[in-house]
mmCIF file of N, CA, C and O in Angstrom:
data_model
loop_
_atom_site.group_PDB
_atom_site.id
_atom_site.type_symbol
_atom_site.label_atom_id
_atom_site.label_comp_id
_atom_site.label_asym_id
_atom_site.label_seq_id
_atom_site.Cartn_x
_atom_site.Cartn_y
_atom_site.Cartn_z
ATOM 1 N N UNK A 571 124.523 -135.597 -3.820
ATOM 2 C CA UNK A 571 125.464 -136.302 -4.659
ATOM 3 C C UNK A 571 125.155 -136.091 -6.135
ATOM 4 O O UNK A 571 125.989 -135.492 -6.814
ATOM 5 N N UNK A 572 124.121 -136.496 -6.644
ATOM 6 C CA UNK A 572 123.211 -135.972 -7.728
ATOM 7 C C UNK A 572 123.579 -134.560 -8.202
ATOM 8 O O UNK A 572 123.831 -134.303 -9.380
ATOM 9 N N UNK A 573 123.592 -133.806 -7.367
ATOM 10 C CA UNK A 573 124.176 -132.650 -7.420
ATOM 11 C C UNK A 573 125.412 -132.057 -7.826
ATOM 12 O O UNK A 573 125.754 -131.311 -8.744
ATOM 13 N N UNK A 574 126.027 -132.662 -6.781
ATOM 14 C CA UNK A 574 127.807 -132.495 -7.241
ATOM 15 C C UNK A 574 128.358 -132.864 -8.909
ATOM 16 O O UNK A 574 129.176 -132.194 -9.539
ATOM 17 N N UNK A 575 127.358 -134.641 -9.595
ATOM 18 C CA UNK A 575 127.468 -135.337 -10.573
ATOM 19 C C UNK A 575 127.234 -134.054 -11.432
ATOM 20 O O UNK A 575 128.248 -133.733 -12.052
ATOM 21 N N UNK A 576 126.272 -133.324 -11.608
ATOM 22 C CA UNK A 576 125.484 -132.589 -13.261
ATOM 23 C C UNK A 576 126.396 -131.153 -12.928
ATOM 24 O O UNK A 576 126.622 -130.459 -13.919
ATOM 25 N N UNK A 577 126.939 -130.656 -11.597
ATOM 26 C CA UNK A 577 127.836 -129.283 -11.692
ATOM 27 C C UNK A 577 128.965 -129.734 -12.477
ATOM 28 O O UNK A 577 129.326 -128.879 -13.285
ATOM 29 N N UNK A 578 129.531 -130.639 -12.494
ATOM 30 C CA UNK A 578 130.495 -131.000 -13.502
ATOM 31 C C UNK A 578 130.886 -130.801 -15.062
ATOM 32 O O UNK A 578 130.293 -131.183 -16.071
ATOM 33 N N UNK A 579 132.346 -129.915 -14.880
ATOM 34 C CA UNK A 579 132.353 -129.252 -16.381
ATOM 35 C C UNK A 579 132.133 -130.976 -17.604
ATOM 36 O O UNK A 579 132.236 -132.191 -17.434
ATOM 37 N N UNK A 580 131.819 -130.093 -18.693
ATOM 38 C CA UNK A 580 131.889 -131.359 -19.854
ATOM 39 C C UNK A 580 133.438 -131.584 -20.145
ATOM 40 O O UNK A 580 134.203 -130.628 -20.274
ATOM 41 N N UNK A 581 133.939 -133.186 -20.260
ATOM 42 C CA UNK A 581 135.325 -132.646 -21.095
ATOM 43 C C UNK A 581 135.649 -131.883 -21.861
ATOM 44 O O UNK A 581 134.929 -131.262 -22.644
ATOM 45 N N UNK A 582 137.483 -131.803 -21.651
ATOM 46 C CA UNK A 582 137.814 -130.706 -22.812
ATOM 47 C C UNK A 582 138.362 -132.034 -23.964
ATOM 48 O O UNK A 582 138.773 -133.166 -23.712
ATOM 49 N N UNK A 583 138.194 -131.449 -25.047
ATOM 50 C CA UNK A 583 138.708 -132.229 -25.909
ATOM 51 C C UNK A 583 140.275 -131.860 -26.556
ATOM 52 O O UNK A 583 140.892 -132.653 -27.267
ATOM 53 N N UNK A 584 140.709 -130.699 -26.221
ATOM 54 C CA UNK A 584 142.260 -129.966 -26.255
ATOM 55 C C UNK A 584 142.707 -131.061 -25.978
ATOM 56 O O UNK A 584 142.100 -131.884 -25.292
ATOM 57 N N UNK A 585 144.145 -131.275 -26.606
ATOM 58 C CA UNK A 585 145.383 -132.167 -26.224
ATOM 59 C C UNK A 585 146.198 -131.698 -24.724
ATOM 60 O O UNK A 585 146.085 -130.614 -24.151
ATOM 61 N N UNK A 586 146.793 -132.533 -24.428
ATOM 62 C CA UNK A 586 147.147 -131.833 -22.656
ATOM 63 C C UNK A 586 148.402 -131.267 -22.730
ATOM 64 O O UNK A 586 148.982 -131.153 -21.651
ATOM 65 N N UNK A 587 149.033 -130.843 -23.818
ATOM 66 C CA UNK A 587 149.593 -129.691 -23.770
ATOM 67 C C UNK A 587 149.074 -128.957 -24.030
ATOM 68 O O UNK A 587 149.635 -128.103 -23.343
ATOM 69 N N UNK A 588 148.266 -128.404 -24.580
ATOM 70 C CA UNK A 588 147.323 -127.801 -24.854
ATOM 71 C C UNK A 588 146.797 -126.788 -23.529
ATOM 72 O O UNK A 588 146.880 -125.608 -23.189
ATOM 73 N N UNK A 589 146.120 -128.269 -22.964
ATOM 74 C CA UNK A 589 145.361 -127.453 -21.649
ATOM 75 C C UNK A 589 146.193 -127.355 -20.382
ATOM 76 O O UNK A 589 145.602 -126.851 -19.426
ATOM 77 N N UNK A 590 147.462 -127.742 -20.185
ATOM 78 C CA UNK A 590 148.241 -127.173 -19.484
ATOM 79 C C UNK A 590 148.476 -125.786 -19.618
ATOM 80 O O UNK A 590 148.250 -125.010 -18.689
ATOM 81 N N UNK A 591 149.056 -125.310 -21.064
ATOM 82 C CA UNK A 591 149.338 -124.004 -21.062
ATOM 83 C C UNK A 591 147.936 -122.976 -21.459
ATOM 84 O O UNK A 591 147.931 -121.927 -22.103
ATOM 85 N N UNK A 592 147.106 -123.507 -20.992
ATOM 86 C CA UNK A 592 145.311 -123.142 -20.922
ATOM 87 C C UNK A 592 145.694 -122.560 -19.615
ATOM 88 O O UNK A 592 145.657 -121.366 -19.320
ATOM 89 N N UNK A 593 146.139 -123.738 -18.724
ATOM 90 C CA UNK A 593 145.814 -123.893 -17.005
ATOM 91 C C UNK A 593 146.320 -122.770 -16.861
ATOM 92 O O UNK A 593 145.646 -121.756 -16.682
ATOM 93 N N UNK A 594 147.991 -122.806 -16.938
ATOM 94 C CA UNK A 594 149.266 -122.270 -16.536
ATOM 95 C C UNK A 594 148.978 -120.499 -17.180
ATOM 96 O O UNK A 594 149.400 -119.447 -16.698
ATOM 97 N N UNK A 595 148.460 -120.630 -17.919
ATOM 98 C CA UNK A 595 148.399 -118.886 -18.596
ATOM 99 C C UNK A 595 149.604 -118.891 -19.499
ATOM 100 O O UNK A 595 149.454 -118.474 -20.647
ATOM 101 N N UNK A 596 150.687 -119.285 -19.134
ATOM 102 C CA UNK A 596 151.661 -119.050 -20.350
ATOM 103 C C UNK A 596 152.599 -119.972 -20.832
ATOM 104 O O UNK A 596 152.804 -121.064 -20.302
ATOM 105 N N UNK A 597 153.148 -119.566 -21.788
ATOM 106 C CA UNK A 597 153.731 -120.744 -22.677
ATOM 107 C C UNK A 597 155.462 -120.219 -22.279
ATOM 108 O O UNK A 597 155.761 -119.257 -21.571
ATOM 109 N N UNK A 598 156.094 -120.850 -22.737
ATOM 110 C CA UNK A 598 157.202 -120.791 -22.633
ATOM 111 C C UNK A 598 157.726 -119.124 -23.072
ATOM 112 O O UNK A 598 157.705 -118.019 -22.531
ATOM 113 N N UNK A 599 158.079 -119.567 -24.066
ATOM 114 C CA UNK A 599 158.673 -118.215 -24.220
ATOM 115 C C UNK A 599 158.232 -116.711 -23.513
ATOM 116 O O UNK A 599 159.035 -115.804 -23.299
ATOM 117 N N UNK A 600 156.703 -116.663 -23.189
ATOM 118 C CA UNK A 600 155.989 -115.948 -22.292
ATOM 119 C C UNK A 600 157.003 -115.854 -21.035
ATOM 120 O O UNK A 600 157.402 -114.897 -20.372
ATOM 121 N N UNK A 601 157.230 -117.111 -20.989
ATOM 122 C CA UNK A 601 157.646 -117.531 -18.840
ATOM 123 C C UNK A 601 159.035 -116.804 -19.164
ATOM 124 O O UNK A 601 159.595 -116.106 -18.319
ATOM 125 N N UNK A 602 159.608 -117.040 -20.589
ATOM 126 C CA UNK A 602 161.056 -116.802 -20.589
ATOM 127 C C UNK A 602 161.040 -115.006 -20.470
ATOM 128 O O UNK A 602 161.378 -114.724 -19.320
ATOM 129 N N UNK A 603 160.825 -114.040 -21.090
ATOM 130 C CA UNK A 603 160.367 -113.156 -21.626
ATOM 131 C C UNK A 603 160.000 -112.395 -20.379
ATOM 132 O O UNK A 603 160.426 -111.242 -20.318
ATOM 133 N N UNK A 604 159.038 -113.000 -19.036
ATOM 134 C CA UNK A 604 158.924 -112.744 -17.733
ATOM 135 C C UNK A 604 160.122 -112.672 -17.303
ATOM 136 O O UNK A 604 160.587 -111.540 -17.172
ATOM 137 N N UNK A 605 160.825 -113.643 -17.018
ATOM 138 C CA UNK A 605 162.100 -113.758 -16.057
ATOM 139 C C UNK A 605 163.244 -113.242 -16.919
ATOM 140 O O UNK A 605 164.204 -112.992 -16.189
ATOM 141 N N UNK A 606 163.464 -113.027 -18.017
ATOM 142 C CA UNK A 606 164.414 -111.705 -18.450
ATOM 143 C C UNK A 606 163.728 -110.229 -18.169
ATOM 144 O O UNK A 606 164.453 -109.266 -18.420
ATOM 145 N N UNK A 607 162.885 -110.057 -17.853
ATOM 146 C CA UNK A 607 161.911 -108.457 -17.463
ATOM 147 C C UNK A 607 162.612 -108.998 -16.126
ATOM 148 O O UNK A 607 163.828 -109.135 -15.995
ATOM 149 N N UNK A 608 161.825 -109.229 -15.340
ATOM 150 C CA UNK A 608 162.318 -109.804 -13.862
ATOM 151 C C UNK A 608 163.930 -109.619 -13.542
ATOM 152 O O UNK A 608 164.231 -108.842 -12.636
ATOM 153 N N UNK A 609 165.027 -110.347 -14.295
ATOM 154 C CA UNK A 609 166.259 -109.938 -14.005
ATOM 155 C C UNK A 609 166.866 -108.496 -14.725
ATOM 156 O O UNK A 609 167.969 -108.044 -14.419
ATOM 157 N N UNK A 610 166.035 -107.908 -15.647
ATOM 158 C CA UNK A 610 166.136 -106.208 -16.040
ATOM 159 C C UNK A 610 166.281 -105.223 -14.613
ATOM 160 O O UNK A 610 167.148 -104.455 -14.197
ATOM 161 N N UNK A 611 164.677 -105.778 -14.014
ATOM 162 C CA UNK A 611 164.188 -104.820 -13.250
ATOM 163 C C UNK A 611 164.964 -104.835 -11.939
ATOM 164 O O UNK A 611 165.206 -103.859 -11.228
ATOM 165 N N UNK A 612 165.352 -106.244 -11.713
ATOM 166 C CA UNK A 612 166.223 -105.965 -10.577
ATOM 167 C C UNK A 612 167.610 -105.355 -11.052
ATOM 168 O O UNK A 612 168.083 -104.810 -10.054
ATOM 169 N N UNK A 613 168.492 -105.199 -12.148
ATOM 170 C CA UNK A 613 169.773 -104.851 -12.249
ATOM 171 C C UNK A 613 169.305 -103.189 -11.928
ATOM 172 O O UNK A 613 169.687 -102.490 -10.989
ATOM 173 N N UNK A 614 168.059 -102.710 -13.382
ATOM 174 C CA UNK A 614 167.924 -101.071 -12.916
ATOM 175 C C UNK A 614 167.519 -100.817 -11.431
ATOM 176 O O UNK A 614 167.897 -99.716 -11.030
ATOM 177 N N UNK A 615 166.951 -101.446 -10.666
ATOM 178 C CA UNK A 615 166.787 -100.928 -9.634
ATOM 179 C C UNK A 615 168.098 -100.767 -8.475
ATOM 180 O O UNK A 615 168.320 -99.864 -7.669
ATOM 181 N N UNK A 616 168.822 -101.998 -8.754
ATOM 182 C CA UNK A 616 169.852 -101.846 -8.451
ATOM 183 C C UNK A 616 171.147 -101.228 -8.193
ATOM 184 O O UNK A 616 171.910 -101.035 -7.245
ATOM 185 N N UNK A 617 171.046 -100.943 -9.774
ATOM 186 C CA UNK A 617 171.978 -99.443 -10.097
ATOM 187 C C UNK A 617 171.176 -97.835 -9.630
ATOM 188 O O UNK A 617 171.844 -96.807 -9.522
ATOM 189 N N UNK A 618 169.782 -97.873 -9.411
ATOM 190 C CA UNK A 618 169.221 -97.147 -8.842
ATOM 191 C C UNK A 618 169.907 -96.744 -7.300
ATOM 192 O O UNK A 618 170.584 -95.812 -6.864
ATOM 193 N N UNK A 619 169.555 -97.503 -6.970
ATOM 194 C CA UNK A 619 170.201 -97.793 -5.366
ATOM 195 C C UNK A 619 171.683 -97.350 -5.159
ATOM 196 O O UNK A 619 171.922 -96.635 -4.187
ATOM 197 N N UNK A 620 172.640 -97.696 -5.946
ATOM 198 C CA UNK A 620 173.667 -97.353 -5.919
ATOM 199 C C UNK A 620 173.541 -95.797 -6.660
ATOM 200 O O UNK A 620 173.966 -95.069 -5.763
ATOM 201 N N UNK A 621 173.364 -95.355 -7.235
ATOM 202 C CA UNK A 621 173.534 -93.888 -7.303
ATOM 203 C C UNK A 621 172.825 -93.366 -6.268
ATOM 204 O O UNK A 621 173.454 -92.494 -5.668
ATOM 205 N N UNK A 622 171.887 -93.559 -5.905
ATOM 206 C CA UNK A 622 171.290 -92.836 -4.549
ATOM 207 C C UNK A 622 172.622 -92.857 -3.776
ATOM 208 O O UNK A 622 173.303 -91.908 -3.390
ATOM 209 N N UNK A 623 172.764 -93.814 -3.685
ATOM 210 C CA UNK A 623 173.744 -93.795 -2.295
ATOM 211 C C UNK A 623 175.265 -93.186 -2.794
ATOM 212 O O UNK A 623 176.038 -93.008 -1.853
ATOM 213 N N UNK A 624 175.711 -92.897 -3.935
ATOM 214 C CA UNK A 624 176.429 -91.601 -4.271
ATOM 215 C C UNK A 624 176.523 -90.570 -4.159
ATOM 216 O O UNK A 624 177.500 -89.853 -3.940
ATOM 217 N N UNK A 625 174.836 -90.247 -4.392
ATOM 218 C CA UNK A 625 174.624 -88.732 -4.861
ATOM 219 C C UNK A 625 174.207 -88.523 -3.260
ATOM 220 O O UNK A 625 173.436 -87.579 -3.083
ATOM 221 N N UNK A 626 174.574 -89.212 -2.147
ATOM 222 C CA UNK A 626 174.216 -89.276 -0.934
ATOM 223 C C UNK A 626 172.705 -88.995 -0.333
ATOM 224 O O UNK A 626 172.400 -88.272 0.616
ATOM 225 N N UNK A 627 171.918 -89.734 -1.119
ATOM 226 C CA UNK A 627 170.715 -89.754 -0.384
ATOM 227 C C UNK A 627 170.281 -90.417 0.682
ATOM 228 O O UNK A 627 171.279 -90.829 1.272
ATOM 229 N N UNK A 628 169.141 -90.790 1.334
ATOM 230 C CA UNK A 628 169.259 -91.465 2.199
ATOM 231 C C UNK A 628 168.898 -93.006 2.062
ATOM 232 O O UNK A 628 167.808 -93.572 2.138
ATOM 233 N N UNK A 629 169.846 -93.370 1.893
ATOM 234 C CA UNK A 629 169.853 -95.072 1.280
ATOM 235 C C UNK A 629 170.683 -95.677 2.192
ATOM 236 O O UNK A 629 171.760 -95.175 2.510
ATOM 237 N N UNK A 630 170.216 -96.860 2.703
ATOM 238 C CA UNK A 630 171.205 -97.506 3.885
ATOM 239 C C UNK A 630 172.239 -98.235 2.508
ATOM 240 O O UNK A 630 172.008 -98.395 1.309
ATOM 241 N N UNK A 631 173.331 -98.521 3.308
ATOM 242 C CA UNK A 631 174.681 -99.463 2.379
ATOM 243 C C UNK A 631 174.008 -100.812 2.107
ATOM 244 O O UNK A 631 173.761 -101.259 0.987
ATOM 245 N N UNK A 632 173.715 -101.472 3.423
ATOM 246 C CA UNK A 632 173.101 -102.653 3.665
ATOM 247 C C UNK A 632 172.015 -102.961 2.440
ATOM 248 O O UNK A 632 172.203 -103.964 1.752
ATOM 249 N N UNK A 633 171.033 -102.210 2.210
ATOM 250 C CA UNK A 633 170.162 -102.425 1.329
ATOM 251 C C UNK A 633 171.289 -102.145 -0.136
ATOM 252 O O UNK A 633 171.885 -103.165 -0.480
ATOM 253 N N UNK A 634 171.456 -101.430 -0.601
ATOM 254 C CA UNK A 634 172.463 -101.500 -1.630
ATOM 255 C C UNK A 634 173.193 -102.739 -2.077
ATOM 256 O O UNK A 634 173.226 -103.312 -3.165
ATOM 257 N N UNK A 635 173.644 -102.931 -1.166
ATOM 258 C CA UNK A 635 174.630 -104.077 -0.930
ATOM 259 C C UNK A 635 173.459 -105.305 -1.202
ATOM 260 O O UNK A 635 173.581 -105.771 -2.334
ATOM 261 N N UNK A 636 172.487 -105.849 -0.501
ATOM 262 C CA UNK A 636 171.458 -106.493 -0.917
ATOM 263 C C UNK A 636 170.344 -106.693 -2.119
ATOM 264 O O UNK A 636 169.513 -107.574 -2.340
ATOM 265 N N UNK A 637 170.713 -105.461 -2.801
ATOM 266 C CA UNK A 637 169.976 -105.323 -4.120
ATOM 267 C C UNK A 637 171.131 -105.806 -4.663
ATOM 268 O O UNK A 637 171.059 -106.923 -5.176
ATOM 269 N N UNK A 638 172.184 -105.233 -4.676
ATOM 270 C CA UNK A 638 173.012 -105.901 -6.026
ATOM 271 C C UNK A 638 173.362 -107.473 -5.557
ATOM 272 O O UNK A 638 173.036 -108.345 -6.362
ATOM 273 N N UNK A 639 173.938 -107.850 -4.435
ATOM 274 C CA UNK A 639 174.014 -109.244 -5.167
ATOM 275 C C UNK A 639 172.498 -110.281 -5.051
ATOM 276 O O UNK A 639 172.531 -111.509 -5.126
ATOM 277 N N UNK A 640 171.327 -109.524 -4.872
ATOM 278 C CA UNK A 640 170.435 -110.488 -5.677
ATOM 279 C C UNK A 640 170.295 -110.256 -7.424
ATOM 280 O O UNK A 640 170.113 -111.187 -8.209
ATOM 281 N N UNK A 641 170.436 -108.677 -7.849
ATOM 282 C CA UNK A 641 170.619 -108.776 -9.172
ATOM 283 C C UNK A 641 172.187 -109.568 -9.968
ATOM 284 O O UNK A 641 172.512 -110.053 -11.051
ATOM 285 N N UNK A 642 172.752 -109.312 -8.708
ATOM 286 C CA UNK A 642 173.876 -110.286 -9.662
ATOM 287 C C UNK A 642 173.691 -111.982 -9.496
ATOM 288 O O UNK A 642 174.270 -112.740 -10.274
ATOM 289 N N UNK A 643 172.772 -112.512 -8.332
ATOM 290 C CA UNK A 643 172.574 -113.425 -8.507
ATOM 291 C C UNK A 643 171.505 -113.930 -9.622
ATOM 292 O O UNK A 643 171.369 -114.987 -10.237
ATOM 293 N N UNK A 644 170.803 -112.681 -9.601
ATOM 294 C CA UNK A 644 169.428 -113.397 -10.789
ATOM 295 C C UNK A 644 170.617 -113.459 -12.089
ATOM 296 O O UNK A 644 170.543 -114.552 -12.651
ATOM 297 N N UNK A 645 171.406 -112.789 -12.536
ATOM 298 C CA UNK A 645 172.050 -112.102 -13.961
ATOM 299 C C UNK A 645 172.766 -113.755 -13.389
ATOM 300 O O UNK A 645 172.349 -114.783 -13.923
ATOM 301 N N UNK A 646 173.432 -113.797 -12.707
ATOM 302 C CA UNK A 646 174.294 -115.256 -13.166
ATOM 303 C C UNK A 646 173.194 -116.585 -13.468
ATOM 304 O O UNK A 646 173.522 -117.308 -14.408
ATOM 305 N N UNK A 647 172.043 -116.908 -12.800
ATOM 306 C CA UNK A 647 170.843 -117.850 -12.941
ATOM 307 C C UNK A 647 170.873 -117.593 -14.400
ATOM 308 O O UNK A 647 171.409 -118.456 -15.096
ATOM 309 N N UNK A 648 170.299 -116.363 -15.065
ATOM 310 C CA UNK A 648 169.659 -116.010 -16.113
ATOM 311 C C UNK A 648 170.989 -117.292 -17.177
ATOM 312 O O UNK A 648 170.654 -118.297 -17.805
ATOM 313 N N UNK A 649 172.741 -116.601 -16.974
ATOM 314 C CA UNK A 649 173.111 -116.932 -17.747
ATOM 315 C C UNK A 649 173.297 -118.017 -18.099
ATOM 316 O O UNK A 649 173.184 -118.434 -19.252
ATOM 317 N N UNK A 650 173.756 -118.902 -16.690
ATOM 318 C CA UNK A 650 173.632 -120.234 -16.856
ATOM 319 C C UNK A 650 172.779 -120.979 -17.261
ATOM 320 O O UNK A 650 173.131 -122.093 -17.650
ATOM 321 N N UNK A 651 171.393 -120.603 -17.299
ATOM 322 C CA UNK A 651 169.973 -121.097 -17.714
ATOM 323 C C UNK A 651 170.295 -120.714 -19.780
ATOM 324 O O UNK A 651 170.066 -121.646 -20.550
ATOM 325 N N UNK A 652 170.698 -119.612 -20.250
ATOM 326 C CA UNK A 652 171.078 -119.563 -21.291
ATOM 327 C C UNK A 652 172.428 -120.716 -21.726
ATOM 328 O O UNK A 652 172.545 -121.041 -22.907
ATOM 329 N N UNK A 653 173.089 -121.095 -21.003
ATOM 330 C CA UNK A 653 174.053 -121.715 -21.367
ATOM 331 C C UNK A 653 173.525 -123.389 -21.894
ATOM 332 O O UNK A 653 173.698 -123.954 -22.974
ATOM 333 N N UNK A 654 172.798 -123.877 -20.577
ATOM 334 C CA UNK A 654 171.946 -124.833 -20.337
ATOM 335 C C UNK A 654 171.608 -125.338 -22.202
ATOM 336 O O UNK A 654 172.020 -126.200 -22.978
ATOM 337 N N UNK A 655 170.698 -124.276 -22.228
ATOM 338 C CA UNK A 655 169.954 -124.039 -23.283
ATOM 339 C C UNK A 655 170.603 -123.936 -24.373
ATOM 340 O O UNK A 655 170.084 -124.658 -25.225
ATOM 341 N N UNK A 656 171.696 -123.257 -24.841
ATOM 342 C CA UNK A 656 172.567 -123.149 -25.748
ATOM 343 C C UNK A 656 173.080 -124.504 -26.055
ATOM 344 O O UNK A 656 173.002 -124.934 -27.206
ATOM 345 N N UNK A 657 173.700 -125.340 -24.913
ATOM 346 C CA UNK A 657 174.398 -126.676 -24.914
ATOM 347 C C UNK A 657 173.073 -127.996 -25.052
ATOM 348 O O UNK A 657 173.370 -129.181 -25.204
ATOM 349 N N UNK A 658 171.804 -127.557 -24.973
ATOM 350 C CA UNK A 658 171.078 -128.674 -25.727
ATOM 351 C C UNK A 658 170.650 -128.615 -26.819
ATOM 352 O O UNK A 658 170.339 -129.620 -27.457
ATOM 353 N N UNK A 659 170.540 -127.336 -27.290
ATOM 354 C CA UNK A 659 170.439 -126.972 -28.818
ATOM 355 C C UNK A 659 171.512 -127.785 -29.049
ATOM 356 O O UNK A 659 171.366 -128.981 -29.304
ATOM 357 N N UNK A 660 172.874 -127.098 -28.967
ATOM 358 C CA UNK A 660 174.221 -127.895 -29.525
ATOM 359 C C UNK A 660 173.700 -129.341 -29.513
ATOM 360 O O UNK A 660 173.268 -129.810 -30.566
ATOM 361 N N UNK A 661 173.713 -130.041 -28.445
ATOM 362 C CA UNK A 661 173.484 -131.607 -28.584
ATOM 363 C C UNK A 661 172.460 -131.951 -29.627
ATOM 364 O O UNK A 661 172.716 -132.813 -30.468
ATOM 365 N N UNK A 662 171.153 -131.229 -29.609
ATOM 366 C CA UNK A 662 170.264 -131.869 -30.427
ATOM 367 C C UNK A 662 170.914 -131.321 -31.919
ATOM 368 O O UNK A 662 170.628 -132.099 -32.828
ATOM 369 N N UNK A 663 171.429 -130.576 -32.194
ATOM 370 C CA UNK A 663 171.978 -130.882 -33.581
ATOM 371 C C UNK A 663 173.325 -131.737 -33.980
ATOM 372 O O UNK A 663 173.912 -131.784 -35.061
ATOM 373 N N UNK A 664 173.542 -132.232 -33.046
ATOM 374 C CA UNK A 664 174.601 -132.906 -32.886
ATOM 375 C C UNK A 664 173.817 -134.475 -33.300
ATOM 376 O O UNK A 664 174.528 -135.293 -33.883
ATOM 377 N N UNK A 665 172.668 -134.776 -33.052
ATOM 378 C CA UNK A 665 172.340 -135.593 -33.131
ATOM 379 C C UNK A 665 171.987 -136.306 -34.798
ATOM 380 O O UNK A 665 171.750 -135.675 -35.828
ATOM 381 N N UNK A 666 172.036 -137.421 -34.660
ATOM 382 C CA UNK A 666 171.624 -138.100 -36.659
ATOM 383 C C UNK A 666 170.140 -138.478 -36.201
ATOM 384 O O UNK A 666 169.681 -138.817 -35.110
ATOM 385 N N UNK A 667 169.516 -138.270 -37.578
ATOM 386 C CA UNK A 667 168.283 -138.924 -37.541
ATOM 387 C C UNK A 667 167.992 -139.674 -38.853
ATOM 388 O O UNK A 667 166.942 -140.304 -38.984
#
């Protein structure tokens, strides 16, 4: 028990936002910045897929068909998440202080 007590880190004295985005590795705009790369990579791969399957390679439809509407589902998330965002900016300047 003694034991377990003195392995114990010392506090941090950071504020806990702070050491959240310590914990987490990244901060916002980081996370944002990820998930616009993230909905990039699925549209090019996407359109990848579909020219394969033009230029008649061997690409099933099915998979084609499955890449694009998850890139069109990430691209609609993305926008609405921009909209979101756009319309609380709006509100908070909408606001008196």
């Amino acid at each position: 028990m003694i034991q377990a007590i003195t392995s114990l880190q010392p506090l941090q004295t950071a504020s806990p936002a702070a050491q959240l985005q310590q914990s987490q590795g990244t901060g916002f705009s980081e996370m944002l910045k990820q998930s616009i790369n993230q909905v990039n990579e699925m549209q090019v791969k996407s359109d990848g897929m579909t020219a394969a399957l033009a230029e008649g390679k061997n690409v099933q439809l099915q998979d084609v068909m499955i890449t694009a509407e998850k890139a069109s589902v990430a691209m609609l998330t993305a926008i609405e998440i921009r909209n979101k965002a756009v319309e609380a900016y709006q509100e908070a300047m909408r606001m008196q202080i």
